Coordinates of C-alpha atoms in Angstrom, one line a residue:
Chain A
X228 CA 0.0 0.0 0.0
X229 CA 2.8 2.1 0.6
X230 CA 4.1 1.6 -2.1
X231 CA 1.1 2.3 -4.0
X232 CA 0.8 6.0 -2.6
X233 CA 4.0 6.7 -3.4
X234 CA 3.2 5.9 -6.9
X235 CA 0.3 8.0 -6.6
X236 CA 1.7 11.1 -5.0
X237 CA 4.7 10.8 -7.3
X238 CA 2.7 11.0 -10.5
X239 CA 0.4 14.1 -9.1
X240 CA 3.1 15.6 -7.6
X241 CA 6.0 15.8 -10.1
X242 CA 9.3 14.2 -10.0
X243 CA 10.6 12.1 -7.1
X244 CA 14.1 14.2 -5.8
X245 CA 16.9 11.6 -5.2
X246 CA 19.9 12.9 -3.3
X247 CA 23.2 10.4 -3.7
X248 CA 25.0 10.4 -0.7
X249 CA 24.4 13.9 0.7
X250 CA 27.1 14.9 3.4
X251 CA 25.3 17.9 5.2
X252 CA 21.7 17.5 7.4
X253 CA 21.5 20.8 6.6
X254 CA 21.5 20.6 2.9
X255 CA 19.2 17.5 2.9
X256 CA 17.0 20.0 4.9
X257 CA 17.1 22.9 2.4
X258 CA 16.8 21.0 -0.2
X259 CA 13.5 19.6 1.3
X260 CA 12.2 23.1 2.0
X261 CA 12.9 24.3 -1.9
X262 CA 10.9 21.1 -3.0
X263 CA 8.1 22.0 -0.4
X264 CA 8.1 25.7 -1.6
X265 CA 8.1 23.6 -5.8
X266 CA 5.4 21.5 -4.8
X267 CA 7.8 18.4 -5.2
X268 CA 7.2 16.1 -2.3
X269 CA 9.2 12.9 -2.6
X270 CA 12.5 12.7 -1.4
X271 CA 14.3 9.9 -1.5
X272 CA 18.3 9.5 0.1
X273 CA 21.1 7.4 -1.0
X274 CA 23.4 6.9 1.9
X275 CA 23.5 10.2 3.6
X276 CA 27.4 10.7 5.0
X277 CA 26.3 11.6 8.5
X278 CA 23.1 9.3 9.3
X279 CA 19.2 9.5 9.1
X280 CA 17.1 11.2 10.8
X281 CA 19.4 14.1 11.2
X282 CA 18.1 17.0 13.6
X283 CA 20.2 19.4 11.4
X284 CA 17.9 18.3 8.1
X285 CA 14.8 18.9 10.8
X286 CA 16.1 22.4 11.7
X287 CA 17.2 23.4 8.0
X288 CA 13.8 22.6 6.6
X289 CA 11.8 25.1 8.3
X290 CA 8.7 23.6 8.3
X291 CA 8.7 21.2 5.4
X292 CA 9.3 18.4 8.3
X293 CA 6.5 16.4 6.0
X294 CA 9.3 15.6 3.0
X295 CA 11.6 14.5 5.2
X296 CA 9.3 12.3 7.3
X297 CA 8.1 10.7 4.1
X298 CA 11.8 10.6 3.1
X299 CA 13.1 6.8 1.9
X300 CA 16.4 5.4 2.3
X301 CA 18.5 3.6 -0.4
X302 CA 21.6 1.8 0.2
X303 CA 22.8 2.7 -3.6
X304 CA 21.8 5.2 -6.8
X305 CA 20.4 1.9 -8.4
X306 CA 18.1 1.0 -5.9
X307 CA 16.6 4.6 -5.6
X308 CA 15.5 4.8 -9.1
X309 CA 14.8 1.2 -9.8
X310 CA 11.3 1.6 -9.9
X311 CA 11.2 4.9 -12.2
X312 CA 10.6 5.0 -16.3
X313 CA 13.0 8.0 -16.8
X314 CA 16.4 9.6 -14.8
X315 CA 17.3 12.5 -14.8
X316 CA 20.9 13.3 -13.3
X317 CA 21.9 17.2 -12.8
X318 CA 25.6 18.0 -13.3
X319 CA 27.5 21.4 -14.1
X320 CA 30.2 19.8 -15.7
X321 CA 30.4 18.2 -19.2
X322 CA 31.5 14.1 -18.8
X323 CA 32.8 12.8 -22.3
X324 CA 29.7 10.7 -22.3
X325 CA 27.2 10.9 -25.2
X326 CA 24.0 11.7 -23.1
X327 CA 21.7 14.3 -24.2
X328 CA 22.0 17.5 -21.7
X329 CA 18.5 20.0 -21.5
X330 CA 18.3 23.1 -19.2
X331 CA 15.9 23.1 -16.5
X332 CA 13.6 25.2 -18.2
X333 CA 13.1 22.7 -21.1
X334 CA 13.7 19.2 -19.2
X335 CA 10.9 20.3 -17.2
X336 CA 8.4 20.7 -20.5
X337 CA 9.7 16.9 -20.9
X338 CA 8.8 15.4 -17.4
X339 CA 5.4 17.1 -17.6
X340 CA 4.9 14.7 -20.4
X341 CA 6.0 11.4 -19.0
X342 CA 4.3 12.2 -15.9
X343 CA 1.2 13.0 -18.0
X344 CA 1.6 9.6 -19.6
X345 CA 1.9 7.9 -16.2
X346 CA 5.7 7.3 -16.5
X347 CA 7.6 8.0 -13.1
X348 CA 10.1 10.5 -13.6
X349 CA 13.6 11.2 -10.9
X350 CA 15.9 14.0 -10.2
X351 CA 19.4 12.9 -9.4
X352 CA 21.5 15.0 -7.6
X353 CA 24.7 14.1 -6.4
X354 CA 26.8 15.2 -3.1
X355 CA 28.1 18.8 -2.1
X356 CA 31.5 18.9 -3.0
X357 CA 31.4 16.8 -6.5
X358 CA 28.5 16.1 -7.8
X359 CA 27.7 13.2 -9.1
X360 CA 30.0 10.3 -10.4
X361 CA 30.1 9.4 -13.8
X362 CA 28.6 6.0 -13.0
X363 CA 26.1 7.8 -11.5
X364 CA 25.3 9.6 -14.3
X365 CA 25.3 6.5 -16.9
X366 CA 22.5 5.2 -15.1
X367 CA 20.4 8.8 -16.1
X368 CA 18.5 8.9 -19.4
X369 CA 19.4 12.6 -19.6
X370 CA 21.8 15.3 -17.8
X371 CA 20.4 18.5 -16.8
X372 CA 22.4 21.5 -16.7
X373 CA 22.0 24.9 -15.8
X374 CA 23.3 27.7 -17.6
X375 CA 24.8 29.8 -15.2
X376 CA 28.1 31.9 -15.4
X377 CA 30.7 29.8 -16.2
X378 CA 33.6 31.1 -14.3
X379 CA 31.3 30.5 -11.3
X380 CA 28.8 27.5 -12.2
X381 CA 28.8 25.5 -9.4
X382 CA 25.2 25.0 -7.0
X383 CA 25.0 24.8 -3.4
X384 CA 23.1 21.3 -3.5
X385 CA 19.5 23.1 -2.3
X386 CA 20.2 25.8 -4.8
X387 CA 20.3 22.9 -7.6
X388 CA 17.4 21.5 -6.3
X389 CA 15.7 25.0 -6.2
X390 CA 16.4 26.0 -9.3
X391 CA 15.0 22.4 -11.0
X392 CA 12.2 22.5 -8.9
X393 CA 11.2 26.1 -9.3
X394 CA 11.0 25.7 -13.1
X395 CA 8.9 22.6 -12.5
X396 CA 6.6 25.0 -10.9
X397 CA 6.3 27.7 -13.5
X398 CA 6.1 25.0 -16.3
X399 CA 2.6 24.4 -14.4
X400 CA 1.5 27.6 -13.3
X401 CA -1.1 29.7 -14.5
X402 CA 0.2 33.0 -12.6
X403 CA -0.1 36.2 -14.7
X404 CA 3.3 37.6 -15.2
X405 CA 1.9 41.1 -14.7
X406 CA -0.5 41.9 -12.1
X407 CA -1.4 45.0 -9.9
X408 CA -1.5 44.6 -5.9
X409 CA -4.1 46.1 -3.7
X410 CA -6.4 44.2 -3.1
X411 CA -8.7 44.9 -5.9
X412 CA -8.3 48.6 -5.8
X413 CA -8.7 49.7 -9.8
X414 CA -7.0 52.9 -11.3
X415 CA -10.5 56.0 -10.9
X416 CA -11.9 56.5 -14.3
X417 CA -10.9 58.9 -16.5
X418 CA -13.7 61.2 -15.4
X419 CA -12.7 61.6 -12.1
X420 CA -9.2 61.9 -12.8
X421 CA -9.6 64.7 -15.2
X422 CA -12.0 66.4 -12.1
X423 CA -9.0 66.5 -10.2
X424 CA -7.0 68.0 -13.0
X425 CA -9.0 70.2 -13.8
X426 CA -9.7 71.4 -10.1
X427 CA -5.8 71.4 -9.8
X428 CA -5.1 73.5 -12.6
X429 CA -8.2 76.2 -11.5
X430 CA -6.0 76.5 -8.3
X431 CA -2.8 76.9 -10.4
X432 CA -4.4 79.0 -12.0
X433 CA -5.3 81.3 -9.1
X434 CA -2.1 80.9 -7.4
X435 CA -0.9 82.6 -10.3
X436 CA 1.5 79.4 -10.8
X437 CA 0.1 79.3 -14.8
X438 CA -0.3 82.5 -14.8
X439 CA 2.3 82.8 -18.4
X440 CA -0.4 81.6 -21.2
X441 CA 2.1 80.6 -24.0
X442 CA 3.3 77.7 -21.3
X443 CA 0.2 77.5 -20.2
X444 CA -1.2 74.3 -22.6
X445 CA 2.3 72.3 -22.6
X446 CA 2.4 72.8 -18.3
X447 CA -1.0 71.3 -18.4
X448 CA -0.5 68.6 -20.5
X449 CA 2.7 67.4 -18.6
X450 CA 1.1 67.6 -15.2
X451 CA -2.0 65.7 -16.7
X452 CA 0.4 63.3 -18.1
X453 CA 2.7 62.7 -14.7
X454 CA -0.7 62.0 -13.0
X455 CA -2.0 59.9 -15.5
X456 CA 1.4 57.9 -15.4
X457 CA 0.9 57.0 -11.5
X458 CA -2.2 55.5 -12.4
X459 CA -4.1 57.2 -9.3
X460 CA -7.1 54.8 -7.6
X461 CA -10.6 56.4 -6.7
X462 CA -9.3 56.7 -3.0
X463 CA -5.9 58.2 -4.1
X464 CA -7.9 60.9 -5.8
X465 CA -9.9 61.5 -2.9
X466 CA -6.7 61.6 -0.7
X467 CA -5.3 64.0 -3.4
X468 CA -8.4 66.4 -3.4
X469 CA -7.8 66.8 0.4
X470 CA -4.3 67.6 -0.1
X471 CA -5.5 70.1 -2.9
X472 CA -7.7 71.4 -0.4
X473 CA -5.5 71.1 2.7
X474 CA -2.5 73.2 1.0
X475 CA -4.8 75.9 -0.8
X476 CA -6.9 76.5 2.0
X477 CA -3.5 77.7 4.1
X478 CA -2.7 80.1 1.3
X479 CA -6.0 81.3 1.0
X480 CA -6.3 82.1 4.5
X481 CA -2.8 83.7 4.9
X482 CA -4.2 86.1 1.8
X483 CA -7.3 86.9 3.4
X484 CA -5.3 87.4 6.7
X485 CA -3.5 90.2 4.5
X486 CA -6.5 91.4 3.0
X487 CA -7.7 92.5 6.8
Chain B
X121 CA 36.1 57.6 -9.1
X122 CA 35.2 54.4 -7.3
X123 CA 31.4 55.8 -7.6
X124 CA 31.6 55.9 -12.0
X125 CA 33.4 52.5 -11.8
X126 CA 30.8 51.1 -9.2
X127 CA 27.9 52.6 -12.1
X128 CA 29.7 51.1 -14.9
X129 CA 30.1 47.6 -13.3
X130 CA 26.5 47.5 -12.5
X131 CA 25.4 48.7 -16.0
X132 CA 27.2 45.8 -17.6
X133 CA 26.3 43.4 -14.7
X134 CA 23.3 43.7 -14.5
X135 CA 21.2 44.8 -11.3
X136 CA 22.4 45.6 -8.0
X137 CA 21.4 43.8 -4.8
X138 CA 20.3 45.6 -1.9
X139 CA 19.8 43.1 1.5
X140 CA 17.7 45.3 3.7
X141 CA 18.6 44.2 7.2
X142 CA 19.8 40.7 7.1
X143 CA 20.1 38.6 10.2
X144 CA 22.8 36.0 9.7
X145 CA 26.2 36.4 7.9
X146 CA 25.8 32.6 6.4
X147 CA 23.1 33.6 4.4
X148 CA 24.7 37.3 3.0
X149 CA 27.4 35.0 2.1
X150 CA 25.1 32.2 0.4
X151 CA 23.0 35.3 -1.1
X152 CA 26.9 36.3 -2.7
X153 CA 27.3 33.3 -3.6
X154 CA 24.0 32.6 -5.5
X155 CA 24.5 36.7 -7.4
X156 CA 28.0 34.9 -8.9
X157 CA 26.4 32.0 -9.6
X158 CA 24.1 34.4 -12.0
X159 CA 27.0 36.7 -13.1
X160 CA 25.4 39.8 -10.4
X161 CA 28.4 41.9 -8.6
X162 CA 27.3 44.9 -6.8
X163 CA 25.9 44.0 -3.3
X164 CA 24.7 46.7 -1.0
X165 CA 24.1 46.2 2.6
X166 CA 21.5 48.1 4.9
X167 CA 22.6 47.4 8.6
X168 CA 23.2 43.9 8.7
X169 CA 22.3 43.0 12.1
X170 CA 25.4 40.8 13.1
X171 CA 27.5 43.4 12.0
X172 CA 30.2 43.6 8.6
X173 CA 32.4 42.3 7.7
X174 CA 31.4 38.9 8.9
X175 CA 33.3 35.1 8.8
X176 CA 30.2 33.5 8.4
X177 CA 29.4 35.0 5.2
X178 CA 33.0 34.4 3.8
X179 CA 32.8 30.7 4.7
X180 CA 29.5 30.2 3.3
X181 CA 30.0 32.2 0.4
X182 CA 32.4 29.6 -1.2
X183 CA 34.8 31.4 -3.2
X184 CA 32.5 34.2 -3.9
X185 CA 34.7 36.2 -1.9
X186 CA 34.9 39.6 -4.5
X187 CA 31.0 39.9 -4.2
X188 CA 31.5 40.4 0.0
X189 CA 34.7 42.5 -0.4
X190 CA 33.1 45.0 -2.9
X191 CA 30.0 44.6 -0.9
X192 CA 28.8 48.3 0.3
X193 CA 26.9 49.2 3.7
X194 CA 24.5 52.2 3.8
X195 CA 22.5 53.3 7.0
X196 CA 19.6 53.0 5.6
X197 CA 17.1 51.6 2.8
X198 CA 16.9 55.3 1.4
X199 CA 20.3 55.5 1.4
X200 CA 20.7 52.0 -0.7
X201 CA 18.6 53.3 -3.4
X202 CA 19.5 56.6 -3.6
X203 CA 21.9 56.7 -6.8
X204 CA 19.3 53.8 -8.6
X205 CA 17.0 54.9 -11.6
X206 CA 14.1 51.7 -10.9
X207 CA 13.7 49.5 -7.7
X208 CA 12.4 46.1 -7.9
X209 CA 10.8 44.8 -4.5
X210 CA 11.0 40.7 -3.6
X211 CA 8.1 39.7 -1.3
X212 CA 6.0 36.6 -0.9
X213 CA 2.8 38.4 0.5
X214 CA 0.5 40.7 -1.1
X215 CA 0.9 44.4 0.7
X216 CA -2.7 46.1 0.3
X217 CA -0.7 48.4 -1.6
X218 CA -1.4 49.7 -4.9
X219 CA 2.0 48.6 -7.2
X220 CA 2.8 46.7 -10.3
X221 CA 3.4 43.4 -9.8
X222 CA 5.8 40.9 -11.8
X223 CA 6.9 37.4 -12.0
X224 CA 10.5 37.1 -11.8
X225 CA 11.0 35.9 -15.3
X226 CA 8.8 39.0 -16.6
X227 CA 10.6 41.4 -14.5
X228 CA 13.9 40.6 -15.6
X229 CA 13.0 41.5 -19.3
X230 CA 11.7 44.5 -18.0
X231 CA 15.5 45.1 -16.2
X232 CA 17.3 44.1 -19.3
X233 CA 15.4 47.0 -21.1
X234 CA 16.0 49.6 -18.7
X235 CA 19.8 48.6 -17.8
X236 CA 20.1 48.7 -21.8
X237 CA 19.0 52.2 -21.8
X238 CA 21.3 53.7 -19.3
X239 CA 19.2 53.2 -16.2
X240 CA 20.5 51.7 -12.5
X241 CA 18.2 49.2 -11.4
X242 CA 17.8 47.5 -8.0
X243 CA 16.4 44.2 -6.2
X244 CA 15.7 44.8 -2.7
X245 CA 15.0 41.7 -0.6
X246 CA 13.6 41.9 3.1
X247 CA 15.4 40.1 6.5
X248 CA 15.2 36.6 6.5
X249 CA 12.0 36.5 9.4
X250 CA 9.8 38.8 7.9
X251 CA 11.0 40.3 4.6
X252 CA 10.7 43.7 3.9
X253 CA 8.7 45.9 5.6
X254 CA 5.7 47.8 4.0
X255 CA 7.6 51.2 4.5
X256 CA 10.6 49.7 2.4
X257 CA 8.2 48.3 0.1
X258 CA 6.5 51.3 -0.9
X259 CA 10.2 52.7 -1.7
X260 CA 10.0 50.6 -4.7
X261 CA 8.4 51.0 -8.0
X262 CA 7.6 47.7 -8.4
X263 CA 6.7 44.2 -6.7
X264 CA 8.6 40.7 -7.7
X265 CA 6.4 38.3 -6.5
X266 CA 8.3 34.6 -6.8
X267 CA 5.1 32.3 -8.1
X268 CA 5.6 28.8 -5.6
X269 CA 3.8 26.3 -4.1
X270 CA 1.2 28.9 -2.1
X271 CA 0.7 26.5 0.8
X272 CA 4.6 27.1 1.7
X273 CA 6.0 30.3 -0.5
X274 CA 8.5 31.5 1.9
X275 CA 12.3 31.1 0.2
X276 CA 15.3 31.5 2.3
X277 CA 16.8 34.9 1.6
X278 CA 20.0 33.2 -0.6
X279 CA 17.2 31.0 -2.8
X280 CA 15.2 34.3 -3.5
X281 CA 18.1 35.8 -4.9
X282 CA 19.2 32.8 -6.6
X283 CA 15.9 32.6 -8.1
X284 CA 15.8 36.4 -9.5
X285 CA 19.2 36.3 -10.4
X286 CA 18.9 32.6 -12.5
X287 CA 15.8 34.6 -14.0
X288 CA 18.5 37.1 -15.0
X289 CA 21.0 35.2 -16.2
X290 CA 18.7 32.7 -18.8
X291 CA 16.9 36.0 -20.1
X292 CA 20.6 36.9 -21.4
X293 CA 21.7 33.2 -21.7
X294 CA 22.0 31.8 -25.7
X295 CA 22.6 28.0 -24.3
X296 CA 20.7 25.5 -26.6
X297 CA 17.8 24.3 -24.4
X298 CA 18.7 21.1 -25.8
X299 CA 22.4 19.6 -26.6
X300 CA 24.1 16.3 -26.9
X301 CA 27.4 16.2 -24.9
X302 CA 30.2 14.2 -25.8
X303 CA 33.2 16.3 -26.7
X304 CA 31.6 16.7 -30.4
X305 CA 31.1 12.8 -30.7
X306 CA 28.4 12.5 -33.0
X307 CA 26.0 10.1 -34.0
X308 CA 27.8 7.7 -36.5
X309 CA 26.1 7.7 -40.4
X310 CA 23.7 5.5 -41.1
X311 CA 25.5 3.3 -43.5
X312 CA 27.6 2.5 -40.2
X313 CA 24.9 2.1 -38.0
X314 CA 22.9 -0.3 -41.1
X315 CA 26.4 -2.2 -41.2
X316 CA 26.5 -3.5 -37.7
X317 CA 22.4 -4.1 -37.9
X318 CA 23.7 -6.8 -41.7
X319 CA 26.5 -8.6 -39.1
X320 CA 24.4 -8.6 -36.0
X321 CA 21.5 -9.9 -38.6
X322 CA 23.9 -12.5 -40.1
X323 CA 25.2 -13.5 -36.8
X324 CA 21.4 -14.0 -35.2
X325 CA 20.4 -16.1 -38.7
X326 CA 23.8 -17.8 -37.9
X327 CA 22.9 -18.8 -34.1
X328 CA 19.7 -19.5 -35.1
X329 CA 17.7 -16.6 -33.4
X330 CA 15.9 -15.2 -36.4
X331 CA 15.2 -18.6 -37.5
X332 CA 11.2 -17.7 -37.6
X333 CA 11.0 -17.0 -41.2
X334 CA 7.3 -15.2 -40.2
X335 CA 8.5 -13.6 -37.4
X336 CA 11.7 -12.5 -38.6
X337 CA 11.2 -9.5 -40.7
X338 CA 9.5 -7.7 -37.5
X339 CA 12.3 -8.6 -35.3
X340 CA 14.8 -7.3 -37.7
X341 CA 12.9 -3.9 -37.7
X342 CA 12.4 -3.8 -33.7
X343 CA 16.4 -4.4 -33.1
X344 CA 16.6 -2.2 -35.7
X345 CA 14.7 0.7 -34.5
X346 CA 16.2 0.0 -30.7
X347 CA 19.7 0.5 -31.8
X348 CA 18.6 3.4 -34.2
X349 CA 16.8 5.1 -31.4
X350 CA 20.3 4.9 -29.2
X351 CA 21.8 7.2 -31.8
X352 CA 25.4 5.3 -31.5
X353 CA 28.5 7.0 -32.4
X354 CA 31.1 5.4 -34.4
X355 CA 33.1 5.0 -31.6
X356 CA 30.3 3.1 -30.1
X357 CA 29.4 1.1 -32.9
X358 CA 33.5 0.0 -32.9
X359 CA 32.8 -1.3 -29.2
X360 CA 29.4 -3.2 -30.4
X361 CA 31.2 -4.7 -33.1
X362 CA 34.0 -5.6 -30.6
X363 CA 31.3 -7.2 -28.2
X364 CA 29.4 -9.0 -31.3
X365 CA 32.6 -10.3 -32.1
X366 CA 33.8 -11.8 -29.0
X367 CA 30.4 -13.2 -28.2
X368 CA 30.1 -15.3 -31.1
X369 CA 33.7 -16.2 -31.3
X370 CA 32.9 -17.7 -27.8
X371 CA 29.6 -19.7 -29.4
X372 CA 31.7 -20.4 -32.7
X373 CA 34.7 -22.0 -30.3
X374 CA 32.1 -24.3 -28.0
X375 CA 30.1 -25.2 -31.3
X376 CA 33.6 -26.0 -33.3
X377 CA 34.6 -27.8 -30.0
X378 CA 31.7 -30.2 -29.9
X379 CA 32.0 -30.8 -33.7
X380 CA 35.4 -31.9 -32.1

């Protein structure tokens, strides 16, 4: 039965993680937190360095505890992919072998349609300070390597997992790449924007601040234009009018003060 | 002098990183780390709270030692920004506040535009607990909003760089989504590839393996299309010639034996 969930949860969820031989709790932790925030869940670890369960994994993961509960052991690379259709082994470095290599962002596109078509796909990702072995890597269908600079290519091991599993998540998600915050709040309409404007340029106009008429229309236009450009909400235009009315009704006050 | 050279750097590399009160030197030092990684340079720091210059970062920076050392402090978030043309705000959490936001992989077109024209541009990202506050968002002209798993969103501080700056990097990255590695080993022609398919042929009508006359001529085109579909090099097809070889020399020798 467990065995069976697995399956399930692996084929919803995306592609099952395997870490071979990670040295650091603390990495196995990260990483487990960047698959939580990727919506990845399975984790599986081939011979961590410094034992399992590791309290520095539990403290690293902030809050994804769940991977690494549900986290299985392997005593070898074979074992922990024994069970899946297609591998996929990460690596910064090129290895003489004739393997096909894909970036993240298009291996992803790929695993979205063997997972569609009920083929379990892995993530191989090998330890901190080398990577994976060749002989690791002849056991993955396909490498996966991220273009990064290349007089400075190499991952922290949760970075490489974050980076994988973040494009997983976009390759899914329906977010708009452009949005406006604010919970809903809409730019005025024109109408009431212009209102402003036009109030704003009466008391220009009788502050004697547009008082030269050849500038006159061009002045108008490019204050009309840097308000239009901010893109002002119904309640920024109301907060605007009181500022109007806040800073005019000082000036008219001091010139009726001189008037007396 | 060091203020035009700081300018030029940061119009050729890209946008500058502004940590706004981060907590622990490991993570400045993974957040360096992860802007090298990406090919980013100029780091500026607002009050870090265990103080500058710090041995955690350096150790956990791993080589990315020229980010930290050129790294700048200011007193405050104003002061970060000050000399910057366009600030880009990182937060996980919508802010009530009326702002433009963009995915990471839209902003960074956005960036490449502006940089291209002459302009600074910034990336602000919050302390590691909270992120950044709503006074240090408004400074900004526009929110990057990461899109993850919404259930568990939060990113360490060194994985939201990393994620901005990859962002970066691939939107000014030519790599082929899709390559063969191999040290420019090629797949071998065809009329090599069809050559070992004749002997291997021969050598299963010899052994008696294709000795279904019915059944033969879809066997022929299954092996065929297997070792097609493997794309073997010449090299490789010298090897499967070498291993075709010495199996049947093995069969030849026990059947020559017996006829003995």
């Amino acid at each position: 039965m467990a065995g069976t969930n697995s399956t399930q949860a692996s084929v919803l969820g995306g592609p099952i993680v395997v870490l071979v031989e990670p040295q650091l709790g603390e990495n196995i932790g990260m990483a487990a937190r960047a698959m939580l925030n990727c919506g990845l869940t399975e984790l599986r670890l081939v011979t961590p360095r410094d034992g399992w369960p590791s309290d520095d994994a539990i403290a690293a993961a902030s809050g994804a505890d769940c991977i690494l509960d549900a986290a299985r052991l392997f005593p070898t690379a074979e074992a922990a992919i024994a069970d899946l259709h297609h591998v996929y082994a990460t690596s910064a470095r090129p290895r003489g072998m004739v393997k096909t290599i894909l970036t993240p962002r298009f291996a992803v596109g790929r695993m979205r349609t063997q997972i569609a078509a009920g083929r379990r796909c892995g993530l191989m990702f090998g330890a901190e300070r080398m990577g994976l072995v060749n002989d690791h890597i002849a056991l993955a269908d396909t490498v996966i390597s991220v273009p990064l600079n290349p007089a400075f290519a190499s991952l922290n091991l949760a970075q490489a997992v974050l980076v994988v599993g973040y494009e997983w998540f976009q390759s899914g998600d329906a977010t708009s790449p452009h949005a406006i915050s604010g919970g809903g709040d809409e730019p005025a309409p024109k109408a009431e924007l212009l209102n402003f404007m036009m109030r704003l340029e009466a008391e220009l106009d009788d502050c004697g601040f547009l008082r030269n008429q050849e500038a006159r229309p061009s002045m108008v236009r490019n204050l009309r234009n840097l308000f239009q450009r901010a893109g002002a909400t119904e309640q920024e235009l109301r907060t605007m009018h009181g500022v109007l009315k806040c800073l005019t009704e000082k000036r008219k006050r001091i010139d009726s003060e001189r008037k007396d």
